[in-house]
Coordinates of C-alpha atoms in Angstrom, one line a residue:
M26 CA -129.2 97.5 6.0
D27 CA -126.8 96.6 8.3
L28 CA -122.8 94.7 6.5
S29 CA -124.5 90.7 7.7
S30 CA -127.3 91.0 6.3
A31 CA -125.2 93.0 2.1
W32 CA -122.6 90.8 2.3
L33 CA -124.2 88.2 2.5
L34 CA -127.2 89.3 -0.3
L35 CA -124.6 90.4 -2.2
T36 CA -122.0 86.4 -1.9
A37 CA -125.3 85.0 -3.0
A38 CA -125.4 87.0 -5.9
L39 CA -122.8 85.7 -7.0
V40 CA -123.2 82.5 -6.7
L41 CA -126.4 83.3 -8.4
F42 CA -124.3 83.5 -10.9
M43 CA -122.4 80.6 -10.7
T44 CA -124.7 78.5 -12.0
P45 CA -125.4 80.3 -16.0
G46 CA -121.3 80.2 -15.9
L47 CA -122.0 76.8 -15.1
A48 CA -124.5 76.2 -17.5
F49 CA -121.9 77.6 -20.0
F50 CA -119.5 75.1 -18.8
Y51 CA -121.5 72.5 -19.7
G52 CA -122.8 73.8 -23.2
G53 CA -119.7 74.5 -24.4
L54 CA -118.3 70.4 -24.0
V55 CA -121.8 69.1 -25.5
K56 CA -122.7 68.8 -29.3
A57 CA -123.6 71.1 -30.7
S58 CA -127.3 70.1 -31.7
S59 CA -127.3 69.7 -28.0
V60 CA -126.1 73.4 -26.3
V61 CA -129.7 74.1 -26.0
S62 CA -130.8 71.4 -24.1
M63 CA -127.9 71.4 -21.4
M64 CA -128.0 74.9 -20.3
M65 CA -131.9 74.4 -19.5
L66 CA -131.0 71.5 -17.6
S67 CA -129.7 74.0 -15.4
F68 CA -131.8 77.3 -15.6
G69 CA -134.5 74.4 -15.3
A70 CA -133.1 73.7 -11.9
M71 CA -132.3 77.3 -11.4
G72 CA -136.4 78.2 -11.7
L73 CA -138.1 75.3 -10.1
V74 CA -135.6 74.7 -6.2
A75 CA -135.3 78.7 -6.1
V76 CA -139.1 78.0 -5.6
L77 CA -139.6 74.7 -3.7
W78 CA -136.6 76.4 -1.7
V79 CA -138.6 79.2 0.0
L80 CA -141.7 77.1 0.0
Y81 CA -140.3 74.7 2.8
G82 CA -136.7 73.6 1.8
F83 CA -135.3 76.4 3.7
N84 CA -137.6 75.3 6.8
M85 CA -136.4 71.5 6.6
A86 CA -132.8 72.7 6.2
F87 CA -132.9 73.6 9.3
V88 CA -132.8 71.5 12.7
D89 CA -132.5 72.8 16.3
G90 CA -130.9 71.1 17.6
S91 CA -133.1 69.1 20.1
S92 CA -133.9 66.1 20.0
G93 CA -131.0 65.3 22.7
D94 CA -127.7 62.5 22.3
W95 CA -126.9 59.8 19.7
I96 CA -131.2 60.6 18.9
P97 CA -130.1 62.2 15.1
E98 CA -132.0 64.9 13.5
V99 CA -132.5 64.9 10.0
V100 CA -134.5 67.0 8.5
G101 CA -136.5 70.6 10.0
N102 CA -140.1 70.7 10.0
A103 CA -140.7 71.9 5.9
F104 CA -144.2 73.7 7.2
S105 CA -142.8 75.9 10.2
D106 CA -143.2 78.7 8.0
F107 CA -144.3 78.2 4.5
G108 CA -142.9 80.2 2.2
M109 CA -141.4 83.0 4.9
A110 CA -144.3 84.4 5.4
D111 CA -143.7 85.4 8.9
A112 CA -139.9 86.0 8.1
A113 CA -141.2 88.7 5.2
Q114 CA -143.5 90.1 8.4
A115 CA -140.3 90.4 10.7
A116 CA -138.1 92.1 7.1
F117 CA -141.5 94.5 6.8
A118 CA -140.9 95.1 10.4
G119 CA -137.5 95.9 10.1
E120 CA -136.5 92.8 12.1
G121 CA -135.1 89.1 10.4
E122 CA -133.4 91.4 7.6
L123 CA -130.2 89.1 8.0
T124 CA -132.3 85.7 7.8
L125 CA -134.1 86.2 4.9
A126 CA -130.6 87.5 3.7
G127 CA -129.5 83.7 4.9
V128 CA -132.9 81.9 2.9
I129 CA -131.3 84.4 -1.0
F130 CA -127.7 83.0 0.6
G131 CA -129.2 78.7 0.9
G132 CA -130.9 78.8 -2.3
T133 CA -128.5 79.3 -4.3
F134 CA -126.3 77.0 -3.0
A135 CA -129.7 73.7 -3.6
I136 CA -129.7 75.3 -6.9
I137 CA -125.9 75.1 -8.3
T138 CA -126.4 71.2 -6.2
V139 CA -129.0 70.1 -8.2
A140 CA -127.2 71.3 -11.3
L141 CA -124.1 70.1 -11.0
I142 CA -126.3 66.7 -11.7
S143 CA -127.3 67.7 -15.1
G144 CA -123.7 67.2 -16.3
A145 CA -123.6 63.0 -16.1
I146 CA -126.8 62.7 -18.6
A147 CA -126.2 65.7 -21.4
D148 CA -127.2 64.7 -25.0
R149 CA -129.8 62.1 -23.9
A150 CA -132.0 63.6 -20.9
R151 CA -136.0 65.2 -21.5
F152 CA -136.4 67.8 -20.4
F153 CA -139.8 67.2 -18.5
P154 CA -138.4 63.5 -16.8
W155 CA -135.4 65.9 -15.1
M156 CA -137.5 68.5 -13.6
V157 CA -139.4 65.8 -11.9
F158 CA -136.3 64.6 -10.9
A159 CA -134.8 67.8 -9.9
G160 CA -137.4 68.6 -7.6
L161 CA -137.8 65.0 -5.7
F162 CA -134.1 65.3 -5.9
A163 CA -134.1 68.1 -3.5
T164 CA -136.9 67.8 -1.7
L165 CA -136.0 64.5 -0.2
V166 CA -132.0 63.9 -0.4
Y167 CA -130.8 68.4 -0.8
F168 CA -133.1 69.7 2.6
P169 CA -132.0 66.9 4.1
V170 CA -128.4 66.9 3.3
A171 CA -128.3 70.6 4.5
A172 CA -130.1 70.6 7.6
S173 CA -127.2 67.8 8.6
V174 CA -124.3 69.8 7.6
F175 CA -125.4 73.1 7.7
S176 CA -127.5 73.4 10.8
F177 CA -126.6 75.7 13.6
V178 CA -128.0 78.4 16.2
T179 CA -125.6 80.8 18.1
D180 CA -126.7 81.6 21.8
D181 CA -126.8 85.1 22.7
A182 CA -122.9 85.7 22.5
G183 CA -123.2 85.3 19.1
V184 CA -121.3 81.5 19.0
P185 CA -122.6 80.0 17.0
T186 CA -123.5 75.3 17.2
F187 CA -124.0 73.6 14.6
T188 CA -127.4 70.8 14.6
G189 CA -127.3 68.4 12.3
W190 CA -126.1 65.3 12.4
V191 CA -123.5 66.5 10.9
G192 CA -121.8 69.0 13.2
Q193 CA -122.5 67.0 16.5
L194 CA -120.7 63.4 14.8
G195 CA -117.6 65.0 16.6
G196 CA -119.0 65.4 19.7
H197 CA -121.1 62.2 19.4
L198 CA -117.6 59.9 18.8
G199 CA -115.8 61.5 22.7
L200 CA -113.7 63.7 20.6
D201 CA -112.1 67.0 20.3
V202 CA -112.6 68.1 16.6
G203 CA -116.1 68.4 14.6
T204 CA -116.1 67.9 10.4
I205 CA -115.0 71.1 8.8
D206 CA -116.8 71.5 5.4
Y207 CA -116.7 74.7 5.4
A208 CA -118.7 75.5 2.1
G209 CA -119.9 72.0 0.6
G210 CA -118.1 69.4 0.3
T211 CA -120.0 67.0 1.5
A212 CA -123.4 68.4 0.5
V213 CA -122.9 70.2 -2.7
H214 CA -120.4 68.5 -4.2
I215 CA -119.9 64.0 -2.9
N216 CA -123.6 64.5 -2.4
A217 CA -123.8 66.1 -6.2
G218 CA -121.2 63.4 -7.9
A219 CA -123.3 60.2 -6.2
A220 CA -126.5 61.4 -7.4
A221 CA -124.6 62.5 -11.3
L222 CA -122.8 58.0 -11.2
A223 CA -126.4 57.1 -9.2
L224 CA -128.2 58.6 -13.4
A225 CA -125.9 57.8 -16.0
I226 CA -125.8 54.5 -14.9
V227 CA -130.3 54.4 -15.0
L228 CA -129.7 56.7 -18.4
G229 CA -126.7 54.2 -19.5
K230 CA -124.3 55.4 -22.5
R231 CA -125.7 58.1 -26.0
V232 CA -125.3 56.5 -29.2
N233 CA -121.9 55.7 -29.9
F234 CA -120.3 56.3 -26.3
S235 CA -116.5 56.9 -27.2
R236 CA -113.7 58.6 -26.6
E237 CA -114.4 60.6 -29.5
L238 CA -117.8 61.4 -28.8
Q239 CA -116.7 63.9 -26.3
K240 CA -115.9 66.9 -27.9
P241 CA -116.3 70.1 -26.3
H242 CA -118.4 71.6 -29.9
N243 CA -117.2 75.1 -28.5
V244 CA -114.6 75.7 -26.6
P245 CA -114.7 79.7 -25.9
L246 CA -117.6 79.0 -24.4
V247 CA -116.0 76.4 -21.3
L248 CA -113.8 79.0 -20.5
I249 CA -116.6 81.3 -20.0
G250 CA -118.0 79.3 -18.0
A251 CA -114.7 78.1 -15.8
A252 CA -114.4 82.4 -15.2
I253 CA -117.6 83.2 -14.2
L254 CA -117.5 79.8 -11.9
W255 CA -114.5 80.8 -10.3
F256 CA -115.8 84.1 -9.8
G257 CA -119.0 82.8 -8.4
W258 CA -116.8 81.0 -6.1
F259 CA -115.2 83.9 -3.7
G260 CA -119.0 84.3 -2.5
F261 CA -119.9 80.2 -2.5
N262 CA -116.8 80.1 -0.1
G263 CA -116.8 83.6 1.6
G264 CA -120.7 84.4 1.8
A265 CA -119.8 80.7 3.8
A266 CA -118.5 83.0 7.4
L267 CA -121.3 84.2 7.5
A268 CA -124.4 81.8 6.0
T269 CA -123.2 79.2 8.8
G270 CA -122.7 81.5 12.0
T271 CA -119.0 80.9 11.7
A272 CA -117.5 84.3 10.7
G273 CA -114.4 85.6 13.3
T274 CA -113.9 81.6 14.6
N275 CA -113.1 79.6 12.1
G276 CA -110.8 81.7 9.1
S277 CA -111.5 84.7 7.5
A278 CA -112.3 86.2 4.8
G279 CA -109.0 87.1 3.3
L280 CA -107.5 83.9 4.3
I281 CA -110.5 82.1 2.8
F282 CA -110.5 84.8 -0.2
V283 CA -106.3 83.4 -0.2
N284 CA -107.3 80.1 -0.9
T285 CA -110.3 79.8 -2.9
L286 CA -107.4 82.0 -5.1
V287 CA -105.0 79.1 -4.8
A288 CA -106.5 76.0 -5.4
P289 CA -108.1 75.8 -8.8
A290 CA -105.0 77.7 -10.1
A291 CA -102.4 75.2 -8.8
A292 CA -105.4 72.3 -10.0
L293 CA -105.4 73.8 -13.5
L294 CA -101.2 73.3 -13.2
G295 CA -101.5 69.6 -11.6
W296 CA -104.4 69.0 -14.6
I297 CA -102.1 70.4 -17.4
L298 CA -99.1 68.3 -15.9
V299 CA -101.1 64.9 -16.9
E300 CA -102.7 65.4 -20.4
H301 CA -98.4 67.0 -20.8
F302 CA -97.7 63.3 -19.6
K303 CA -100.2 61.6 -20.8
N304 CA -101.3 63.5 -24.6
G305 CA -98.2 66.1 -24.5
K306 CA -100.5 68.1 -25.7
A307 CA -102.3 71.1 -22.6
T308 CA -105.8 71.8 -23.5
A309 CA -108.2 74.8 -22.5
V310 CA -110.7 72.3 -21.0
G311 CA -107.8 70.1 -19.6
A312 CA -106.7 73.6 -17.6
A313 CA -111.1 74.6 -17.6
S314 CA -111.7 71.6 -15.5
G315 CA -108.6 71.7 -13.3
I316 CA -110.2 74.7 -13.0
V317 CA -113.2 73.3 -11.3
A318 CA -111.6 70.7 -9.7
G319 CA -109.2 73.3 -7.7
L320 CA -112.5 74.2 -7.1
V321 CA -114.7 71.5 -5.8
A322 CA -111.4 70.3 -3.7
I323 CA -110.7 73.7 -1.8
T324 CA -114.8 73.8 -0.8
P325 CA -115.0 72.3 2.2
A326 CA -111.5 73.2 3.7
C327 CA -111.4 77.1 2.7
A328 CA -111.2 78.6 6.1
N329 CA -108.3 75.5 7.4
L330 CA -105.3 75.2 5.5
S331 CA -102.9 77.7 5.6
P332 CA -102.1 78.3 1.5
H333 CA -99.4 76.3 0.7
W334 CA -101.1 73.5 1.6
S335 CA -103.9 74.8 -0.2
I336 CA -101.8 74.6 -3.6
V337 CA -101.1 70.9 -3.1
L338 CA -104.5 70.2 -2.4
G339 CA -104.2 71.9 -6.1
L340 CA -102.1 70.0 -7.9
L341 CA -103.3 66.6 -5.4
A342 CA -106.8 68.0 -6.8
G343 CA -106.2 68.4 -10.0
G344 CA -103.9 65.8 -10.9
V345 CA -106.2 63.3 -9.8
C346 CA -109.1 63.8 -10.9
A347 CA -107.5 64.3 -14.7
I348 CA -106.6 61.1 -13.9
A349 CA -110.0 59.6 -12.6
I350 CA -112.7 60.9 -15.9
E351 CA -110.9 58.1 -17.5
F352 CA -112.6 56.0 -15.0
K353 CA -115.8 56.2 -17.1
Y354 CA -114.5 54.7 -20.2
K355 CA -112.6 52.1 -17.9
L356 CA -116.0 50.7 -15.7
G357 CA -118.6 51.3 -18.7
F358 CA -120.7 54.4 -17.4
D359 CA -121.0 56.8 -19.7
D360 CA -121.1 60.2 -17.4
S361 CA -121.0 62.2 -20.4
L362 CA -119.7 66.2 -18.8
D363 CA -116.9 64.3 -15.9
V364 CA -118.8 65.0 -12.8
V365 CA -118.6 62.2 -10.7
G366 CA -114.0 62.3 -11.8
I367 CA -114.2 66.1 -10.3
H368 CA -117.5 66.6 -8.5
L369 CA -117.3 63.4 -6.3
V370 CA -113.8 62.3 -6.8
G371 CA -112.8 66.7 -6.2
G372 CA -115.2 66.2 -2.3
V373 CA -113.8 63.9 -1.7
I374 CA -110.5 64.4 -1.9
G375 CA -110.7 67.8 -0.4
T376 CA -113.3 66.3 2.2
L377 CA -110.3 64.2 3.2
Y378 CA -107.1 66.1 3.0
L379 CA -108.4 68.2 5.9
G380 CA -107.6 65.2 8.2
F381 CA -104.0 65.5 7.0
F382 CA -103.6 69.4 6.9
A383 CA -106.5 70.8 8.6
I384 CA -105.6 73.9 10.7
G385 CA -104.8 72.7 13.9
T386 CA -106.8 70.1 14.9
G387 CA -104.9 68.1 10.8
L388 CA -102.7 64.8 11.6
F389 CA -100.1 67.0 10.9
T390 CA -100.2 70.5 11.6
G391 CA -101.5 70.4 15.3
G392 CA -103.8 67.2 16.2
G393 CA -100.9 64.9 15.8
N394 CA -103.9 62.1 15.3
L395 CA -106.7 60.8 12.8
D396 CA -109.4 62.0 14.8
Q397 CA -110.5 65.3 11.8
F398 CA -109.5 62.6 9.5
I399 CA -111.4 60.3 10.9
V400 CA -115.2 62.7 11.7
Q401 CA -113.7 63.9 7.5
L402 CA -114.9 59.7 6.9
I403 CA -117.8 58.8 8.0
P404 CA -120.0 62.4 7.3
A405 CA -118.9 61.6 3.0
A406 CA -119.5 58.2 3.1
A407 CA -123.2 58.7 5.1
V408 CA -124.1 61.2 2.4
G409 CA -122.7 59.7 -0.5
A410 CA -124.1 56.4 -0.4
Y411 CA -127.8 58.2 0.6
S412 CA -126.8 60.3 -1.9
F413 CA -127.3 57.3 -4.8
V414 CA -129.5 55.1 -3.3
V415 CA -132.3 56.8 -3.6
A416 CA -131.0 59.6 -7.0
F417 CA -130.7 56.4 -7.9
I418 CA -134.9 54.0 -6.7
L419 CA -135.5 58.4 -8.2
G420 CA -134.2 57.5 -11.9
T421 CA -135.7 53.8 -12.4
I422 CA -138.9 55.3 -11.3
I423 CA -139.2 58.4 -13.4
D424 CA -137.4 56.1 -16.9
K425 CA -139.8 53.2 -16.4
T426 CA -142.8 55.5 -15.7
I427 CA -143.0 58.6 -18.1
G428 CA -139.1 58.0 -19.4
F429 CA -135.8 59.5 -18.9
R430 CA -134.4 59.2 -21.8
I431 CA -135.0 60.2 -25.8
Q432 CA -135.3 57.5 -27.8
E433 CA -131.8 57.2 -29.4
D434 CA -133.1 58.6 -33.0
E435 CA -134.2 61.4 -31.0
E436 CA -130.6 61.6 -29.5
A437 CA -129.3 61.0 -33.1
A438 CA -130.8 63.7 -35.1
G439 CA -130.0 66.2 -32.9
I440 CA -132.3 66.4 -29.4
D441 CA -132.6 69.9 -29.0
S442 CA -135.4 70.1 -32.1
V443 CA -136.5 67.4 -30.3
L444 CA -136.6 68.4 -27.7
H445 CA -137.5 72.7 -27.2
G446 CA -137.8 73.3 -31.0
E447 CA -134.8 75.8 -30.9
T448 CA -131.5 75.3 -32.1
G449 CA -128.1 77.0 -30.4
Y450 CA -126.4 78.1 -33.8
A451 CA -129.0 79.4 -36.7
L452 CA -127.0 79.7 -40.0
N453 CA -129.3 80.5 -41.8

């Protein structure tokens, strides 16, 4: 096994571990009678999206850029290598091992993107309608968006060229810079956050929706989940260099790891500072949420920021996201676990921040103009809008046909026992 394949497989394992970490994080935040249901939404996504990715998702997420100027390639051929049969034969013959490693790595991204959405519909979503949504969303939204952002080809010298419309945007606009989304600010976080907002609107508010309803039932579980997420995120960001063919061309593993350390650390400080001024107390849940906000923000920028600018980004993301989560009460949508306030807002901050501070191309760090900001803004807006619209349509159709939300009396009785016949804690 070559070192590149080994590195991708190792980082893929780290990213896969993030989804159970997310399940712990989300599970601790809900009430005790919903913890099993909440965690099952993440584990259900792991099972379904992994299968779909290997069957046809990876094929859909690859475009070769051959359609010509201003003819955007949105999605690849789902049946070009259905079930990875050809890739498996090549690997069996001793070739294409790196390709299969890339398949695994990309699949873990697809899994966690879908799982992230579930936090917006905690305490009230039925499991099997969620699974229907997860499969359709992965197929109609994540796979095409991944093709637009991550798809690339390499020349004989191993130099990558991004082939999706996002990767080619700068050239189409006649600019000397291209969109930077190193590990998924648009494809993962803005995508998931916009879909979460759509589903929160479709399913409506929980019974007795209020700030009191937001109290987590198990703070240690939240902290364990946040710790696993931070650990896995080094694979999330660090593995993207090889997965997107950019190893050695725009950033190093050392820079990526430093930025993945300091941005969430600074975001933790930014979040609890806001809490201190608001409530006079720094909470453990706030610290964990700040870590996640910083991880979200650094995702697109991890290879293209100097560490001191990553610290500033973390402080900004932690503080702004701590404020943003309050808007659901003012605007009247029930984003149960603040997917919108953390992932959508944090993803937008991290993506647009590059327009000002990306090494060599940001307005204040060598570019001297807004070209980098322009090519960051357009994909952020386009992906967010597309994800929201499709998720809203899918959620509405599912709700009107098979029913997405549990009944109010079932919600009051306890969603775990109603949907799964289990409870999170056996007290007898």
